[in-house]
mmCIF file of C-alpha atoms in Angstrom:
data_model
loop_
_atom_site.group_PDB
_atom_site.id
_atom_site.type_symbol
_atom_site.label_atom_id
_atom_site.label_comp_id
_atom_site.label_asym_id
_atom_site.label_seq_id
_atom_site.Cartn_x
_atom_site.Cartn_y
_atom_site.Cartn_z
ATOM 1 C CA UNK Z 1 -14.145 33.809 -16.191
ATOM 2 C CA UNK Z 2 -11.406 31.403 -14.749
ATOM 3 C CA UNK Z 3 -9.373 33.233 -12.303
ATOM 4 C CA UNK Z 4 -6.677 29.865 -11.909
ATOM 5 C CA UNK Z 5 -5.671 28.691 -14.845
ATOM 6 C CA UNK Z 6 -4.079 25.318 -15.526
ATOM 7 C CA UNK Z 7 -3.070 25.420 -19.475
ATOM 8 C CA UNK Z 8 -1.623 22.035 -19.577
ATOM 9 C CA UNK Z 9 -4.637 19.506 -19.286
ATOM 10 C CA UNK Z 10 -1.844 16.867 -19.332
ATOM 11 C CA UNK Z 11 1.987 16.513 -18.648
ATOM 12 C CA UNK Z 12 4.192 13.510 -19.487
ATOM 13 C CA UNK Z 13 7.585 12.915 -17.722
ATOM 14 C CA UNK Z 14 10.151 10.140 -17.187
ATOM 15 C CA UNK Z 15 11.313 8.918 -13.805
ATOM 16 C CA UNK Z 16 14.080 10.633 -12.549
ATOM 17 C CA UNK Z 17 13.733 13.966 -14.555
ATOM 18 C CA UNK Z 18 12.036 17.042 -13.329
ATOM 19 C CA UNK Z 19 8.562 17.739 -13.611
ATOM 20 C CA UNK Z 20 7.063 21.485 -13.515
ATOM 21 C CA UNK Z 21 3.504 21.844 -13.658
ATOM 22 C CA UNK Z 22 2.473 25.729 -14.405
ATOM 23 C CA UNK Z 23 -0.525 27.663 -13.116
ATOM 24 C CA UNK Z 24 -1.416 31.440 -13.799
ATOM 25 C CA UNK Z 25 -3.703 33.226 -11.637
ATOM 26 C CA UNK Z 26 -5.759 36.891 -13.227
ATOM 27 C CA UNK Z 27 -6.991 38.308 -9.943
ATOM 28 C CA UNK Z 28 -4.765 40.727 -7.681
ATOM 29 C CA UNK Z 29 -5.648 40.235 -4.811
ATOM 30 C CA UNK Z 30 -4.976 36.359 -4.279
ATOM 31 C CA UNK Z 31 -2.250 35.964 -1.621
ATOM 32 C CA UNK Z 32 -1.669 32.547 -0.911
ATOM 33 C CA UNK Z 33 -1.202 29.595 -3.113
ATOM 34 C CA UNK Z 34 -1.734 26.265 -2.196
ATOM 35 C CA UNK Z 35 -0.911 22.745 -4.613
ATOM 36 C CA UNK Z 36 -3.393 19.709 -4.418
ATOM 37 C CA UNK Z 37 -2.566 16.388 -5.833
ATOM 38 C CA UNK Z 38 -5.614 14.091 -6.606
ATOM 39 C CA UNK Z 39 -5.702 10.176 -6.745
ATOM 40 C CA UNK Z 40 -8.730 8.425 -8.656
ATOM 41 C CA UNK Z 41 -11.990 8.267 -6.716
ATOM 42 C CA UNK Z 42 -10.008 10.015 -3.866
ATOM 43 C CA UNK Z 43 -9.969 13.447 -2.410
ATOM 44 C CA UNK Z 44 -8.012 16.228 -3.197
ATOM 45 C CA UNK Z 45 -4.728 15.859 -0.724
ATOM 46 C CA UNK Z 46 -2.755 18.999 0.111
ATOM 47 C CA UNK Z 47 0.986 19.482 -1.144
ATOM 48 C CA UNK Z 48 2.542 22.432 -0.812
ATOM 49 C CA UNK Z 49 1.594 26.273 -0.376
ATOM 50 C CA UNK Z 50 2.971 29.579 -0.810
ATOM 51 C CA UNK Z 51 2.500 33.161 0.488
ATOM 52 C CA UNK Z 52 2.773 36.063 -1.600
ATOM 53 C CA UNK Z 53 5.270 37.491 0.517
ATOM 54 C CA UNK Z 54 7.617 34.620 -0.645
ATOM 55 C CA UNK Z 55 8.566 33.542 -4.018
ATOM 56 C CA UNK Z 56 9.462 29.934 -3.192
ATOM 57 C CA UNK Z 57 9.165 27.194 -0.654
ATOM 58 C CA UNK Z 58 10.692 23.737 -0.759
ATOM 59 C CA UNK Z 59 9.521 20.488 0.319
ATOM 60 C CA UNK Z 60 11.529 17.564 -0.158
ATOM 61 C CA UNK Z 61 10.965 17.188 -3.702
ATOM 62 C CA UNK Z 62 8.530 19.735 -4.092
ATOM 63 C CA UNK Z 63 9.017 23.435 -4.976
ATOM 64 C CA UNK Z 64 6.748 26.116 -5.733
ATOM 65 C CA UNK Z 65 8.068 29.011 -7.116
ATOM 66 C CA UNK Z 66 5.765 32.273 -7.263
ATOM 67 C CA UNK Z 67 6.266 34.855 -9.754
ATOM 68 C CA UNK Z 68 3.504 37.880 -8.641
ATOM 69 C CA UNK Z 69 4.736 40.423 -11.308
ATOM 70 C CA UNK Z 70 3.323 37.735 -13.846
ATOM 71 C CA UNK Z 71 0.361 36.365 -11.755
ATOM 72 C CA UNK Z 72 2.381 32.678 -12.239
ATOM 73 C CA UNK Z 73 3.293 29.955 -10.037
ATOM 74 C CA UNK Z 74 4.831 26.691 -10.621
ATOM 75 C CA UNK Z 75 5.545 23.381 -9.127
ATOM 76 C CA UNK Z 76 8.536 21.705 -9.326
ATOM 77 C CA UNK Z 77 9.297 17.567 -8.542
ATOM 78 C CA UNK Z 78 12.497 16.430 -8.869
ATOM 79 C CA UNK Z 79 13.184 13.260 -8.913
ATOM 80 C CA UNK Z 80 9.830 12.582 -10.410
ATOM 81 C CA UNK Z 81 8.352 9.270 -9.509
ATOM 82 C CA UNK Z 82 5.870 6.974 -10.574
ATOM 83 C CA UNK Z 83 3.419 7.541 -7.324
ATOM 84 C CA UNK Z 84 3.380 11.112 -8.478
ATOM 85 C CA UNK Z 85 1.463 10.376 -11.507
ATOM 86 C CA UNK Z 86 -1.834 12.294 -10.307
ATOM 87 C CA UNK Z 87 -4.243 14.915 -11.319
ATOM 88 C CA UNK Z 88 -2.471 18.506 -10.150
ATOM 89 C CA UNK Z 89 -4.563 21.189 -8.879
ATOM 90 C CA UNK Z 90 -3.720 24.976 -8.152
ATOM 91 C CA UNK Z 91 -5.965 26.755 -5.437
ATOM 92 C CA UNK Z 92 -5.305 30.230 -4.643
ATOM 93 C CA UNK Z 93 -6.884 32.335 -1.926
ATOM 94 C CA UNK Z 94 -7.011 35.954 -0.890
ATOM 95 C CA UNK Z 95 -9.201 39.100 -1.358
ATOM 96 C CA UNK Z 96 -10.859 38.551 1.584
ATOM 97 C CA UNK Z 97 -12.101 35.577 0.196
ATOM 98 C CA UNK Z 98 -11.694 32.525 2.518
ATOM 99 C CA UNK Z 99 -12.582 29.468 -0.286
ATOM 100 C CA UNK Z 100 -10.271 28.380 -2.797
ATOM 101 C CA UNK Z 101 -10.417 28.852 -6.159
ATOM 102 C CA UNK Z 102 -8.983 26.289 -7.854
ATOM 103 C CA UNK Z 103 -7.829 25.345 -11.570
ATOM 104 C CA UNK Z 104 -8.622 22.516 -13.702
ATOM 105 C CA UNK Z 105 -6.054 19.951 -12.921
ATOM 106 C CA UNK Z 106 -3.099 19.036 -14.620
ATOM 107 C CA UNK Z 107 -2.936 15.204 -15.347
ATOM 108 C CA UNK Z 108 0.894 14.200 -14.807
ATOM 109 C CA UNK Z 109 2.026 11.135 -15.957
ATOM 110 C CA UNK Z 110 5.349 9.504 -15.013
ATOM 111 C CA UNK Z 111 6.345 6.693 -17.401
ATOM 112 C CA UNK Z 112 8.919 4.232 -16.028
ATOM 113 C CA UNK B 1 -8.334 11.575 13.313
ATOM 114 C CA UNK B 2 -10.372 9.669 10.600
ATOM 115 C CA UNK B 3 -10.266 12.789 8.594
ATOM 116 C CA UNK B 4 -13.126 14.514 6.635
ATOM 117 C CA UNK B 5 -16.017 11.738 6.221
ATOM 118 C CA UNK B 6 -18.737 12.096 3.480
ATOM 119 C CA UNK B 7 -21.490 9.819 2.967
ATOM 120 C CA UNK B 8 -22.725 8.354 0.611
ATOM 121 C CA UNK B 9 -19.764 7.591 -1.572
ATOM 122 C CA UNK B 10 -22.026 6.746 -4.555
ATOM 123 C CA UNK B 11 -25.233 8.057 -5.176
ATOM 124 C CA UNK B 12 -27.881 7.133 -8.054
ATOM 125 C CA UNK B 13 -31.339 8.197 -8.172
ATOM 126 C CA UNK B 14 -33.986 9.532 -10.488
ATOM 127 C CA UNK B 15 -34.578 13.164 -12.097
ATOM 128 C CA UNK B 16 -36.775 14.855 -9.996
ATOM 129 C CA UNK B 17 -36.124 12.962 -6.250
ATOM 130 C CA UNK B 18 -34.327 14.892 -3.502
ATOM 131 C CA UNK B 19 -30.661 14.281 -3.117
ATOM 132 C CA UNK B 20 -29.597 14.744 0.662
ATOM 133 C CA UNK B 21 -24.753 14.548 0.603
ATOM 134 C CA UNK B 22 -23.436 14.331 3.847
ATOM 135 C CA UNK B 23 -20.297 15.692 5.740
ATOM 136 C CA UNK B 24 -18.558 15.347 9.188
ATOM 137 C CA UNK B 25 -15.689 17.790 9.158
ATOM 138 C CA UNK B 26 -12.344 17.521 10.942
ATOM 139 C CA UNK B 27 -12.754 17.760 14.825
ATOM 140 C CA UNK B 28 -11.553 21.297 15.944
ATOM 141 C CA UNK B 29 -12.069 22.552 12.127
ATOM 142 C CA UNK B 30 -14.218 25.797 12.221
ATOM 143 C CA UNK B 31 -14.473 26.280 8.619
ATOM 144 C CA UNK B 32 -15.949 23.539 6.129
ATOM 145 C CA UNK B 33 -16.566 24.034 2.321
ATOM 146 C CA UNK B 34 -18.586 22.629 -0.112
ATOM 147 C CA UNK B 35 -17.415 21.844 -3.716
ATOM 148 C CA UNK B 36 -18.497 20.156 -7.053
ATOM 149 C CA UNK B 37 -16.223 18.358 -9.442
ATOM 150 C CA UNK B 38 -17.222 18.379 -13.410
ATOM 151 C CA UNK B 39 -15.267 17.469 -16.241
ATOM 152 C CA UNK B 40 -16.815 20.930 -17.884
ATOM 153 C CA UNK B 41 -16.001 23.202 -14.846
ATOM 154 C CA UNK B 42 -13.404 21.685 -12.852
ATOM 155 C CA UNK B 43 -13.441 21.972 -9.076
ATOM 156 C CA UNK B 44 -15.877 24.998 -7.758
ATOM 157 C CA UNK B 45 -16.917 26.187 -4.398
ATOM 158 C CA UNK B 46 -20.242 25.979 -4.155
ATOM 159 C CA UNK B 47 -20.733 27.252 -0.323
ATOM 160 C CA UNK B 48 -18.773 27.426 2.754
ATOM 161 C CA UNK B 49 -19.350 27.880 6.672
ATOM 162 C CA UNK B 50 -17.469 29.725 9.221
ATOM 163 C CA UNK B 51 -18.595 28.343 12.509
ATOM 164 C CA UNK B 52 -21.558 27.248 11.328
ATOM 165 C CA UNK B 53 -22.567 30.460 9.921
ATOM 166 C CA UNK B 54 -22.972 30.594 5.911
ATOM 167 C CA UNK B 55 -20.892 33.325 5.132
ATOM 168 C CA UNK B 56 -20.397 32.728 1.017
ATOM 169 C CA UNK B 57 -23.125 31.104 -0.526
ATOM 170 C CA UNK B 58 -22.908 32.427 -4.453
ATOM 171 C CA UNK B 59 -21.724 29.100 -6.515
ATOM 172 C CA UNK B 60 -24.200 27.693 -5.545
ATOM 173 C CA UNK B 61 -26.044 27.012 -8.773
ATOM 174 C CA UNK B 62 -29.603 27.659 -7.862
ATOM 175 C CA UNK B 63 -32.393 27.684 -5.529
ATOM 176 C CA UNK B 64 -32.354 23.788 -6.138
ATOM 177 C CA UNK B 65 -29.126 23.638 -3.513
ATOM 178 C CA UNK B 66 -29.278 24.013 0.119
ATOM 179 C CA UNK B 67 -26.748 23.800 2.877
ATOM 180 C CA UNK B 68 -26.817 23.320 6.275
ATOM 181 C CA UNK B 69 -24.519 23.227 8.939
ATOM 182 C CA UNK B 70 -26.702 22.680 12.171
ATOM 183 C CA UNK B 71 -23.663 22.201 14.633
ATOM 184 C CA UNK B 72 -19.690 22.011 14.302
ATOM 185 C CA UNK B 73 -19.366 17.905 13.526
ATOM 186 C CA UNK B 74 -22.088 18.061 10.637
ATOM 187 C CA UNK B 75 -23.366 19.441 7.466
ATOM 188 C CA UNK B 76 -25.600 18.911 4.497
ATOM 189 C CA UNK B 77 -26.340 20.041 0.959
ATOM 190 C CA UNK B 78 -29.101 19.241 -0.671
ATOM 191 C CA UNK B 79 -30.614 18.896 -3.926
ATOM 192 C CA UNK B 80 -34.619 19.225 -4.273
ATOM 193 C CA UNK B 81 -35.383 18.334 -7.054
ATOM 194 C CA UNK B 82 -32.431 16.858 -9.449
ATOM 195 C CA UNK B 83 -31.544 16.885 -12.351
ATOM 196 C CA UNK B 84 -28.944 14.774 -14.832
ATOM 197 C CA UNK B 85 -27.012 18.405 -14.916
ATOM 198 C CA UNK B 86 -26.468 17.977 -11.730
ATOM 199 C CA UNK B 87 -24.812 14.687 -11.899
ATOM 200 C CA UNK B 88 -20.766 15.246 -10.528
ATOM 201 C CA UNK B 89 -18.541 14.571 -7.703
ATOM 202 C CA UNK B 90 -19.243 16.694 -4.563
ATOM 203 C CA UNK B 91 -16.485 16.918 -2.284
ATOM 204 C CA UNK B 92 -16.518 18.720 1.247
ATOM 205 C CA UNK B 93 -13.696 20.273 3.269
ATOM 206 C CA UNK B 94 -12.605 21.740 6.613
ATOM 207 C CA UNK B 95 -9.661 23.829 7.663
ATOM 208 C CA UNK B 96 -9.091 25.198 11.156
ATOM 209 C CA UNK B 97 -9.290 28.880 11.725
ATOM 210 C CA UNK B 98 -10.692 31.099 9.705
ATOM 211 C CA UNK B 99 -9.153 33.636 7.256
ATOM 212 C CA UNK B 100 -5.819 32.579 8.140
ATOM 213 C CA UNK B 101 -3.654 31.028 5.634
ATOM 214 C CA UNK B 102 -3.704 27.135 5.973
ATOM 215 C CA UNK B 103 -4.450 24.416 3.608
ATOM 216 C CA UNK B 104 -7.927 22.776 3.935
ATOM 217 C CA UNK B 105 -8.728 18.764 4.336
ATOM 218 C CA UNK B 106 -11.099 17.483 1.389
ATOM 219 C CA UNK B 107 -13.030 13.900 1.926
ATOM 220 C CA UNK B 108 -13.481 11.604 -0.559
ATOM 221 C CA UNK B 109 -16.265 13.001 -2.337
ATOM 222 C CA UNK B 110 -19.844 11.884 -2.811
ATOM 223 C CA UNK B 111 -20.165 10.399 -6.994
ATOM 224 C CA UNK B 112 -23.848 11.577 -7.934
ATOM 225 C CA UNK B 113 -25.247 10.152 -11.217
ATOM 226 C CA UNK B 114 -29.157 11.629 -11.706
ATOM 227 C CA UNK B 115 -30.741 9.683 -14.764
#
């Protein structure tokens, strides 16, 4: 049973708009949220994160917003640009749990 | 800091031979994880170490999988003997501190293709 869950396998955008990538989480007891952003034949490389005792944070052009009432969190980039085309990852953490659980990756694709 | 080194980068060898991935964590980093990309399953934590200790060891698949962390700058997971399920990208991670809320520092993953 997926506890992350990344519903859009892929997400097409232009350059300049906003992109928001969505991620829902089932278990409780997660309490911090962290984005990834994956290259090909690269590493995961850490974004953003977000405590549950917070329902956004801001980085430059990054925002996650965290909804715990619905279990959902999403990532916005605005501008979007093409180096942000990338595979998206949610991780989440909590419970006493110290490893991530992560989603499946949202493929984001910025066409010029 | 060179970040989180694995070795090898590619890896291609027969059903049945012993697979040995390697990882040298982030100096300082207590905590290191071990995780396994697949198209099917996406990115799951197979094991991971606090201070060299095991402390979560239930993804891993089966008895087939070992890990070891023998000191702070290295650890291993192993695969005795392979199989072509087992063919995926493994990546490792550290973080520094343990149970506190930080991000942790993936390398670039070990591609293993078992024909």
């Amino acid at each position: 049973d997926q506890q992350v869950k990344q519903n859009s396998p892929s997400l097409s955008v232009q350059e300049g708009r906003i992109s928001i990538l969505n991620c829902d989480y089932t278990n409780s007891m997660f309490d911090y949220f962290l984005w990834y952003k994956k290259y090909p034949a690269e590493g995961p490389t850490f974004l953003i994160s977000i405590s549950s005792i917070k329902d956004k944070n801001e980085d430059g052009r990054f925002t996650v917003f965290l909804n715990k009432s619905a279990k959902h969190l999403s990532l916005h980039i605005v501008p979007s640009q093409p180096g942000d085309s990338a595979v998206y990852f949610c991780a989440a953490s909590g419970g006493g749990a110290d490893g991530l659980t992560f989603g499946k990756g949202t493929h984001l694709i910025i066409q010029p | 800091d060179a970040g989180v080194i694995q070795s090898p980068r590619h890896e291609v060898t027969e059903m049945g031979q012993e697979v040995t991935l390697r990882c040298k964590p982030i100096s300082g980093h207590n905590s290191l994880f071990w995780y396994r990309q697949t198209m099917m399953r996406g990115l799951e934590l197979l094991i991971y170490f606090n201070n060299n200790v095991p402390i979560d060891d239930s993804g891993m698949p089966e008895d087939r999988f070992s890990a070891k962390m023998p000191n702070a700058s290295f650890s291993t997971l192993k695969i005795q003997p392979s199989e072509p399920r087992d063919s995926a990208v493994y990546f490792c991670a550290s973080r520094q501190g343990q149970g506190i809320r930080t991000e942790a520092f993936f390398g670039q993953g070990t591609r293993l293709t078992v024909v």
